C-alpha atoms as an extended CHARMM CRD file, in Angstrom:
* protein
*
       220  EXT
         1         1  UNK       CA            147.4760000000      138.0770000000       64.8040000000  PROA      1               0.0000000000
         2         2  UNK       CA            150.5980000000      138.5620000000       66.8120000000  PROA      2               0.0000000000
         3         3  UNK       CA            151.7200000000      142.1090000000       66.0720000000  PROA      3               0.0000000000
         4         4  UNK       CA            154.9850000000      142.8050000000       67.5210000000  PROA      4               0.0000000000
         5         5  UNK       CA            153.8940000000      146.5810000000       68.9290000000  PROA      5               0.0000000000
         6         6  UNK       CA            154.3130000000      148.2930000000       72.1430000000  PROA      6               0.0000000000
         7         7  UNK       CA            152.3850000000      145.7750000000       74.6790000000  PROA      7               0.0000000000
         8         8  UNK       CA            149.5810000000      148.2240000000       75.7660000000  PROA      8               0.0000000000
         9         9  UNK       CA            148.6580000000      149.1080000000       71.7380000000  PROA      9               0.0000000000
        10        10  UNK       CA            148.6730000000      145.4270000000       71.3100000000  PROA      10              0.0000000000
        11        11  UNK       CA            145.9870000000      144.7450000000       73.8870000000  PROA      11              0.0000000000
        12        12  UNK       CA            143.9580000000      148.0670000000       72.4370000000  PROA      12              0.0000000000
        13        13  UNK       CA            144.6550000000      146.6820000000       68.5200000000  PROA      13              0.0000000000
        14        14  UNK       CA            144.5660000000      143.1380000000       69.2270000000  PROA      14              0.0000000000
        15        15  UNK       CA            140.8790000000      142.5140000000       67.9130000000  PROA      15              0.0000000000
        16        16  UNK       CA            141.8830000000      144.8800000000       64.2380000000  PROA      16              0.0000000000
        17        17  UNK       CA            144.6420000000      142.5100000000       64.3510000000  PROA      17              0.0000000000
        18        18  UNK       CA            142.4260000000      139.6290000000       64.2720000000  PROA      18              0.0000000000
        19        19  UNK       CA            140.4150000000      140.8960000000       61.2070000000  PROA      19              0.0000000000
        20        20  UNK       CA            140.8870000000      140.0010000000       57.8500000000  PROA      20              0.0000000000
        21        21  UNK       CA            141.4070000000      143.1600000000       56.8460000000  PROA      21              0.0000000000
        22        22  UNK       CA            144.4630000000      143.1360000000       58.3240000000  PROA      22              0.0000000000
        23        23  UNK       CA            146.0940000000      140.1430000000       57.0880000000  PROA      23              0.0000000000
        24        24  UNK       CA            145.4600000000      141.8070000000       53.6570000000  PROA      24              0.0000000000
        25        25  UNK       CA            147.6950000000      144.2620000000       54.5380000000  PROA      25              0.0000000000
        26        26  UNK       CA            150.3100000000      142.4300000000       56.2750000000  PROA      26              0.0000000000
        27        27  UNK       CA            150.5960000000      140.5390000000       53.3680000000  PROA      27              0.0000000000
        28        28  UNK       CA            150.1780000000      143.6190000000       51.1000000000  PROA      28              0.0000000000
        29        29  UNK       CA            152.6700000000      145.6240000000       52.9480000000  PROA      29              0.0000000000
        30        30  UNK       CA            154.8670000000      142.1870000000       53.4210000000  PROA      30              0.0000000000
        31        31  UNK       CA            155.2050000000      141.9620000000       49.8020000000  PROA      31              0.0000000000
        32        32  UNK       CA            156.0360000000      145.6090000000       48.9590000000  PROA      32              0.0000000000
        33        33  UNK       CA            159.0700000000      145.6490000000       51.0990000000  PROA      33              0.0000000000
        34        34  UNK       CA            160.1120000000      142.5820000000       49.3410000000  PROA      34              0.0000000000
        35        35  UNK       CA            160.2680000000      143.4810000000       46.0030000000  PROA      35              0.0000000000
        36        36  UNK       CA            159.9850000000      147.8280000000       46.1200000000  PROA      36              0.0000000000
        37        37  UNK       CA            161.2670000000      150.4770000000       48.3610000000  PROA      37              0.0000000000
        38        38  UNK       CA            159.2840000000      151.4030000000       51.1050000000  PROA      38              0.0000000000
        39        39  UNK       CA            159.2740000000      154.0360000000       53.9690000000  PROA      39              0.0000000000
        40        40  UNK       CA            159.7980000000      153.9540000000       56.9030000000  PROA      40              0.0000000000
        41        41  UNK       CA            162.1110000000      151.1390000000       57.7920000000  PROA      41              0.0000000000
        42        42  UNK       CA            160.3390000000      147.8110000000       58.9270000000  PROA      42              0.0000000000
        43        43  UNK       CA            161.2700000000      148.0710000000       62.1180000000  PROA      43              0.0000000000
        44        44  UNK       CA            159.6570000000      151.4790000000       62.5070000000  PROA      44              0.0000000000
        45        45  UNK       CA            156.8780000000      150.8920000000       61.1170000000  PROA      45              0.0000000000
        46        46  UNK       CA            154.9810000000      151.4580000000       64.7820000000  PROA      46              0.0000000000
        47        47  UNK       CA            157.8170000000      153.5400000000       65.9700000000  PROA      47              0.0000000000
        48        48  UNK       CA            154.5840000000      155.7090000000       66.8650000000  PROA      48              0.0000000000
        49        49  UNK       CA            152.6230000000      153.5730000000       69.0360000000  PROA      49              0.0000000000
        50        50  UNK       CA            155.9890000000      152.0940000000       70.3440000000  PROA      50              0.0000000000
        51        51  UNK       CA            157.3430000000      155.7620000000       71.4750000000  PROA      51              0.0000000000
        52        52  UNK       CA            154.1320000000      156.6630000000       73.4020000000  PROA      52              0.0000000000
        53        53  UNK       CA            152.2650000000      153.8290000000       75.1790000000  PROA      53              0.0000000000
        54        54  UNK       CA            148.1910000000      153.9690000000       75.2210000000  PROA      54              0.0000000000
        55        55  UNK       CA            147.9320000000      155.4030000000       78.5230000000  PROA      55              0.0000000000
        56        56  UNK       CA            150.6790000000      157.8910000000       78.5290000000  PROA      56              0.0000000000
        57        57  UNK       CA            149.0980000000      159.7120000000       75.2490000000  PROA      57              0.0000000000
        58        58  UNK       CA            148.8870000000      163.4540000000       76.3600000000  PROA      58              0.0000000000
        59        59  UNK       CA            148.6090000000      164.5870000000       72.8090000000  PROA      59              0.0000000000
        60        60  UNK       CA            147.6690000000      163.4600000000       69.3310000000  PROA      60              0.0000000000
        61        61  UNK       CA            149.2950000000      164.9310000000       66.1260000000  PROA      61              0.0000000000
        62        62  UNK       CA            147.8320000000      163.0910000000       63.1380000000  PROA      62              0.0000000000
        63        63  UNK       CA            149.4290000000      163.3390000000       59.6960000000  PROA      63              0.0000000000
        64        64  UNK       CA            148.3250000000      161.1380000000       56.2100000000  PROA      64              0.0000000000
        65        65  UNK       CA            151.4930000000      159.1540000000       54.7920000000  PROA      65              0.0000000000
        66        66  UNK       CA            155.5690000000      158.6710000000       56.0700000000  PROA      66              0.0000000000
        67        67  UNK       CA            157.6380000000      160.9060000000       53.9440000000  PROA      67              0.0000000000
        68        68  UNK       CA            158.7020000000      159.0770000000       50.5340000000  PROA      68              0.0000000000
        69        69  UNK       CA            161.9850000000      160.3460000000       50.0520000000  PROA      69              0.0000000000
        70        70  UNK       CA            165.2350000000      157.8070000000       50.9370000000  PROA      70              0.0000000000
        71        71  UNK       CA            166.1180000000      159.2880000000       54.7330000000  PROA      71              0.0000000000
        72        72  UNK       CA            163.2590000000      160.6530000000       55.7220000000  PROA      72              0.0000000000
        73        73  UNK       CA            160.6120000000      158.5710000000       57.7150000000  PROA      73              0.0000000000
        74        74  UNK       CA            161.5320000000      156.6870000000       61.0340000000  PROA      74              0.0000000000
        75        75  UNK       CA            157.6600000000      156.2010000000       61.8210000000  PROA      75              0.0000000000
        76        76  UNK       CA            156.6360000000      159.7420000000       63.4600000000  PROA      76              0.0000000000
        77        77  UNK       CA            154.4480000000      161.7830000000       61.4340000000  PROA      77              0.0000000000
        78        78  UNK       CA            156.3190000000      165.1940000000       60.0020000000  PROA      78              0.0000000000
        79        79  UNK       CA            159.4490000000      163.9890000000       61.6890000000  PROA      79              0.0000000000
        80        80  UNK       CA            162.8160000000      163.2920000000       59.8840000000  PROA      80              0.0000000000
        81        81  UNK       CA            166.0250000000      161.2260000000       60.8760000000  PROA      81              0.0000000000
        82        82  UNK       CA            168.6740000000      163.7940000000       62.6390000000  PROA      82              0.0000000000
        83        83  UNK       CA            170.7350000000      164.9880000000       59.6670000000  PROA      83              0.0000000000
        84        84  UNK       CA            168.3340000000      165.5140000000       57.2390000000  PROA      84              0.0000000000
        85        85  UNK       CA            166.9990000000      168.8560000000       56.0220000000  PROA      85              0.0000000000
        86        86  UNK       CA            164.0270000000      170.1020000000       57.6650000000  PROA      86              0.0000000000
        87        87  UNK       CA            160.8380000000      169.8200000000       55.8140000000  PROA      87              0.0000000000
        88        88  UNK       CA            158.7940000000      172.7770000000       54.9070000000  PROA      88              0.0000000000
        89        89  UNK       CA            155.5360000000      172.2140000000       57.0370000000  PROA      89              0.0000000000
        90        90  UNK       CA            157.9550000000      170.9210000000       60.1170000000  PROA      90              0.0000000000
        91        91  UNK       CA            159.9070000000      174.6560000000       59.9180000000  PROA      91              0.0000000000
        92        92  UNK       CA            156.3690000000      176.0180000000       59.4700000000  PROA      92              0.0000000000
        93        93  UNK       CA            155.2410000000      174.1060000000       62.9430000000  PROA      93              0.0000000000
        94        94  UNK       CA            158.9070000000      175.7920000000       64.5480000000  PROA      94              0.0000000000
        95        95  UNK       CA            157.8050000000      178.8730000000       63.4240000000  PROA      95              0.0000000000
        96        96  UNK       CA            154.0690000000      178.7010000000       65.2110000000  PROA      96              0.0000000000
        97        97  UNK       CA            156.1240000000      177.4350000000       68.7910000000  PROA      97              0.0000000000
        98        98  UNK       CA            158.3190000000      180.2830000000       68.0530000000  PROA      98              0.0000000000
        99        99  UNK       CA            155.7470000000      182.4910000000       67.9280000000  PROA      99              0.0000000000
       100       100  UNK       CA            153.6700000000      180.9910000000       70.1910000000  PROA      100             0.0000000000
       101       101  UNK       CA            155.7910000000      179.9670000000       73.3250000000  PROA      101             0.0000000000
       102       102  UNK       CA            158.8230000000      181.7960000000       72.4620000000  PROA      102             0.0000000000
       103       103  UNK       CA            161.4810000000      178.7480000000       72.5590000000  PROA      103             0.0000000000
       104       104  UNK       CA            164.3770000000      178.5490000000       70.3800000000  PROA      104             0.0000000000
       105       105  UNK       CA            163.7930000000      176.7990000000       66.5900000000  PROA      105             0.0000000000
       106       106  UNK       CA            165.4940000000      173.7000000000       66.9700000000  PROA      106             0.0000000000
       107       107  UNK       CA            168.0200000000      172.5450000000       63.9510000000  PROA      107             0.0000000000
       108       108  UNK       CA            167.0280000000      168.6430000000       64.1400000000  PROA      108             0.0000000000
       109       109  UNK       CA            164.0250000000      167.8770000000       62.6340000000  PROA      109             0.0000000000
       110       110  UNK       CA            163.8070000000      164.6180000000       64.5410000000  PROA      110             0.0000000000
       111       111  UNK       CA            160.6460000000      165.1990000000       66.9800000000  PROA      111             0.0000000000
       112       112  UNK       CA            161.6040000000      161.8170000000       68.7440000000  PROA      112             0.0000000000
       113       113  UNK       CA            161.5260000000      164.1720000000       72.0020000000  PROA      113             0.0000000000
       114       114  UNK       CA            157.8800000000      164.9650000000       71.5880000000  PROA      114             0.0000000000
       115       115  UNK       CA            156.7860000000      161.3700000000       71.1360000000  PROA      115             0.0000000000
       116       116  UNK       CA            159.1420000000      160.1560000000       74.3630000000  PROA      116             0.0000000000
       117       117  UNK       CA            156.5260000000      162.5820000000       76.4650000000  PROA      117             0.0000000000
       118       118  UNK       CA            153.2630000000      161.3510000000       75.6610000000  PROA      118             0.0000000000
       119       119  UNK       CA            152.8320000000      163.2250000000       71.6190000000  PROA      119             0.0000000000
       120       120  UNK       CA            151.3440000000      160.4360000000       69.4340000000  PROA      120             0.0000000000
       121       121  UNK       CA            153.1830000000      161.4460000000       65.9790000000  PROA      121             0.0000000000
       122       122  UNK       CA            150.1610000000      159.1050000000       63.5000000000  PROA      122             0.0000000000
       123       123  UNK       CA            150.7000000000      158.9680000000       60.1000000000  PROA      123             0.0000000000
       124       124  UNK       CA            146.9640000000      157.1260000000       58.4950000000  PROA      124             0.0000000000
       125       125  UNK       CA            148.8970000000      155.1860000000       56.5610000000  PROA      125             0.0000000000
       126       126  UNK       CA            152.0310000000      153.6040000000       58.2390000000  PROA      126             0.0000000000
       127       127  UNK       CA            153.9330000000      153.0120000000       55.2180000000  PROA      127             0.0000000000
       128       128  UNK       CA            154.6770000000      154.4900000000       51.8380000000  PROA      128             0.0000000000
       129       129  UNK       CA            156.4640000000      153.5650000000       48.5140000000  PROA      129             0.0000000000
       130       130  UNK       CA            159.3340000000      155.2920000000       47.6610000000  PROA      130             0.0000000000
       131       131  UNK       CA            158.7970000000      158.8980000000       45.2140000000  PROA      131             0.0000000000
       132       132  UNK       CA            154.7910000000      157.7110000000       45.4920000000  PROA      132             0.0000000000
       133       133  UNK       CA            153.5350000000      159.2430000000       48.2260000000  PROA      133             0.0000000000
       134       134  UNK       CA            149.4670000000      157.7850000000       49.2490000000  PROA      134             0.0000000000
       135       135  UNK       CA            150.9020000000      154.9370000000       47.3590000000  PROA      135             0.0000000000
       136       136  UNK       CA            149.7390000000      152.4400000000       50.1390000000  PROA      136             0.0000000000
       137       137  UNK       CA            145.9710000000      154.5330000000       51.1210000000  PROA      137             0.0000000000
       138       138  UNK       CA            143.2790000000      152.1990000000       50.7830000000  PROA      138             0.0000000000
       139       139  UNK       CA            145.0670000000      149.2080000000       51.7520000000  PROA      139             0.0000000000
       140       140  UNK       CA            143.4950000000      148.7810000000       55.7960000000  PROA      140             0.0000000000
       141       141  UNK       CA            146.1040000000      151.3710000000       57.1720000000  PROA      141             0.0000000000
       142       142  UNK       CA            143.0310000000      153.3350000000       57.8210000000  PROA      142             0.0000000000
       143       143  UNK       CA            141.6690000000      151.5580000000       59.1720000000  PROA      143             0.0000000000
       144       144  UNK       CA            143.8630000000      150.6310000000       61.9940000000  PROA      144             0.0000000000
       145       145  UNK       CA            144.8930000000      153.9730000000       62.7680000000  PROA      145             0.0000000000
       146       146  UNK       CA            140.9310000000      155.4150000000       63.3550000000  PROA      146             0.0000000000
       147       147  UNK       CA            140.3690000000      152.0150000000       65.9260000000  PROA      147             0.0000000000
       148       148  UNK       CA            143.2940000000      153.7280000000       67.2850000000  PROA      148             0.0000000000
       149       149  UNK       CA            141.8950000000      156.8090000000       67.6260000000  PROA      149             0.0000000000
       150       150  UNK       CA            138.5110000000      155.5810000000       68.6020000000  PROA      150             0.0000000000
       151       151  UNK       CA            140.1990000000      154.1360000000       71.6980000000  PROA      151             0.0000000000
       152       152  UNK       CA            142.2790000000      157.4430000000       72.6490000000  PROA      152             0.0000000000
       153       153  UNK       CA            138.1940000000      158.5460000000       72.7410000000  PROA      153             0.0000000000
       154       154  UNK       CA            136.6600000000      156.3490000000       73.9990000000  PROA      154             0.0000000000
       155       155  UNK       CA            138.9250000000      154.6510000000       76.9490000000  PROA      155             0.0000000000
       156       156  UNK       CA            140.9600000000      158.0130000000       77.9330000000  PROA      156             0.0000000000
       157       157  UNK       CA            140.2950000000      161.8690000000       79.2680000000  PROA      157             0.0000000000
       158       158  UNK       CA            141.9090000000      164.9260000000       78.4090000000  PROA      158             0.0000000000
       159       159  UNK       CA            143.7590000000      164.2710000000       75.5790000000  PROA      159             0.0000000000
       160       160  UNK       CA            144.5230000000      166.6230000000       73.1400000000  PROA      160             0.0000000000
       161       161  UNK       CA            144.0740000000      166.6170000000       69.2300000000  PROA      161             0.0000000000
       162       162  UNK       CA            145.7550000000      168.2450000000       66.9120000000  PROA      162             0.0000000000
       163       163  UNK       CA            144.0070000000      168.4890000000       64.4160000000  PROA      163             0.0000000000
       164       164  UNK       CA            145.6590000000      170.2970000000       60.9630000000  PROA      164             0.0000000000
       165       165  UNK       CA            143.7420000000      170.1440000000       57.2500000000  PROA      165             0.0000000000
       166       166  UNK       CA            140.4230000000      168.8090000000       56.2970000000  PROA      166             0.0000000000
       167       167  UNK       CA            142.5100000000      164.6330000000       55.8100000000  PROA      167             0.0000000000
       168       168  UNK       CA            143.3610000000      164.7510000000       59.6780000000  PROA      168             0.0000000000
       169       169  UNK       CA            139.7270000000      166.9450000000       60.5660000000  PROA      169             0.0000000000
       170       170  UNK       CA            137.4530000000      164.3450000000       58.7520000000  PROA      170             0.0000000000
       171       171  UNK       CA            139.6720000000      161.7420000000       60.4040000000  PROA      171             0.0000000000
       172       172  UNK       CA            138.9490000000      162.9740000000       64.1710000000  PROA      172             0.0000000000
       173       173  UNK       CA            135.4140000000      164.3020000000       63.3360000000  PROA      173             0.0000000000
       174       174  UNK       CA            133.5540000000      161.9320000000       66.0730000000  PROA      174             0.0000000000
       175       175  UNK       CA            136.1880000000      162.5730000000       68.9220000000  PROA      175             0.0000000000
       176       176  UNK       CA            133.8100000000      163.7760000000       71.6990000000  PROA      176             0.0000000000
       177       177  UNK       CA            135.1960000000      167.3070000000       72.5450000000  PROA      177             0.0000000000
       178       178  UNK       CA            133.2650000000      167.2290000000       76.3600000000  PROA      178             0.0000000000
       179       179  UNK       CA            136.3280000000      164.9510000000       77.2940000000  PROA      179             0.0000000000
       180       180  UNK       CA            139.0280000000      165.8360000000       74.8070000000  PROA      180             0.0000000000
       181       181  UNK       CA            140.5210000000      169.4320000000       73.3060000000  PROA      181             0.0000000000
       182       182  UNK       CA            140.3390000000      169.2270000000       69.6840000000  PROA      182             0.0000000000
       183       183  UNK       CA            142.1490000000      172.0900000000       68.2380000000  PROA      183             0.0000000000
       184       184  UNK       CA            141.4270000000      172.1980000000       64.6270000000  PROA      184             0.0000000000
       185       185  UNK       CA            143.2370000000      174.4150000000       61.8630000000  PROA      185             0.0000000000
       186       186  UNK       CA            144.8890000000      174.5730000000       58.4580000000  PROA      186             0.0000000000
       187       187  UNK       CA            147.5870000000      172.2530000000       57.6610000000  PROA      187             0.0000000000
       188       188  UNK       CA            151.2540000000      174.0390000000       58.2560000000  PROA      188             0.0000000000
       189       189  UNK       CA            152.1810000000      172.6460000000       54.4140000000  PROA      189             0.0000000000
       190       190  UNK       CA            153.4450000000      176.2980000000       52.7480000000  PROA      190             0.0000000000
       191       191  UNK       CA            150.5180000000      175.6590000000       50.2330000000  PROA      191             0.0000000000
       192       192  UNK       CA            147.7720000000      176.7390000000       53.3200000000  PROA      192             0.0000000000
       193       193  UNK       CA            149.9250000000      177.6660000000       56.3910000000  PROA      193             0.0000000000
       194       194  UNK       CA            148.5800000000      180.8850000000       55.9970000000  PROA      194             0.0000000000
       195       195  UNK       CA            145.0050000000      180.3470000000       56.4420000000  PROA      195             0.0000000000
       196       196  UNK       CA            144.8860000000      179.9920000000       59.9680000000  PROA      196             0.0000000000
       197       197  UNK       CA            148.2770000000      177.3950000000       60.7270000000  PROA      197             0.0000000000
       198       198  UNK       CA            149.7290000000      180.8740000000       61.1410000000  PROA      198             0.0000000000
       199       199  UNK       CA            148.9870000000      182.4380000000       64.5300000000  PROA      199             0.0000000000
       200       200  UNK       CA            146.8480000000      179.3710000000       65.8360000000  PROA      200             0.0000000000
       201       201  UNK       CA            148.5290000000      179.1290000000       69.1010000000  PROA      201             0.0000000000
       202       202  UNK       CA            147.8390000000      175.2750000000       69.1880000000  PROA      202             0.0000000000
       203       203  UNK       CA            151.0130000000      174.5040000000       71.6320000000  PROA      203             0.0000000000
       204       204  UNK       CA            150.0880000000      176.9150000000       74.8260000000  PROA      204             0.0000000000
       205       205  UNK       CA            147.2070000000      176.2350000000       74.2120000000  PROA      205             0.0000000000
       206       206  UNK       CA            147.5240000000      171.9940000000       74.6080000000  PROA      206             0.0000000000
       207       207  UNK       CA            149.9190000000      173.0750000000       77.4320000000  PROA      207             0.0000000000
       208       208  UNK       CA            147.3350000000      175.4490000000       79.7450000000  PROA      208             0.0000000000
       209       209  UNK       CA            144.5350000000      172.6620000000       78.9790000000  PROA      209             0.0000000000
       210       210  UNK       CA            147.2810000000      170.1450000000       80.2780000000  PROA      210             0.0000000000
       211       211  UNK       CA            148.1560000000      171.6580000000       82.7800000000  PROA      211             0.0000000000
       212       212  UNK       CA            144.3920000000      172.8080000000       83.9510000000  PROA      212             0.0000000000
       213       213  UNK       CA            144.5240000000      168.6560000000       84.0330000000  PROA      213             0.0000000000
       214       214  UNK       CA            146.7040000000      168.2790000000       86.1380000000  PROA      214             0.0000000000
       215       215  UNK       CA            149.4560000000      166.4070000000       83.6580000000  PROA      215             0.0000000000
       216       216  UNK       CA            153.1850000000      167.4890000000       83.2270000000  PROA      216             0.0000000000
       217       217  UNK       CA            152.7130000000      169.8890000000       79.5790000000  PROA      217             0.0000000000
       218       218  UNK       CA            154.9270000000      169.1650000000       76.7100000000  PROA      218             0.0000000000
       219       219  UNK       CA            158.2740000000      170.8240000000       76.2450000000  PROA      219             0.0000000000
       220       220  UNK       CA            158.1940000000      171.3970000000       72.7380000000  PROA      220             0.0000000000
């Protein structure tokens, strides 16, 4: 199947696009977008990949679902469009960056600036029905995003994987810790931020690792 996605990722994922599950997934998503309100906008479903070519990925942050309220999701996990109120999990991420690095807390929740620097902001499921969290889980997206993570693990070196919460940790359990840096703690949600995310120091740890390996750090 010919999928409109950034060219380096198309080459990496083409074998997935040719599998039967992806054809079924495409049919499901197409029908869902035609008959129900879904997010993100169709042209931004692959925004995480389009914004961060395969060879430029420095850091991977794994989310679960796109935001499911109007105007929020634009294809990058934890990120919201300009002018949208910053969600609680992202507020906690910003607070930890401020505590860890001393940088000012941004007024915008749009994380495109991270993606442009090499942060792959990847949700496990790339689409969702309005006001129905988890509605597109189990349809095939997880296989595709697993394949993307496997390719980074196999073909790249010195990538930082930030796995926040049990879901992300299960999804990244196979990552080779000898080739990459894996940072794990609780999810930044208000329900679990106190279980380890607060004070985790992941952002300075990521940058220190990148610099140590001759890679330009992220301006968080």
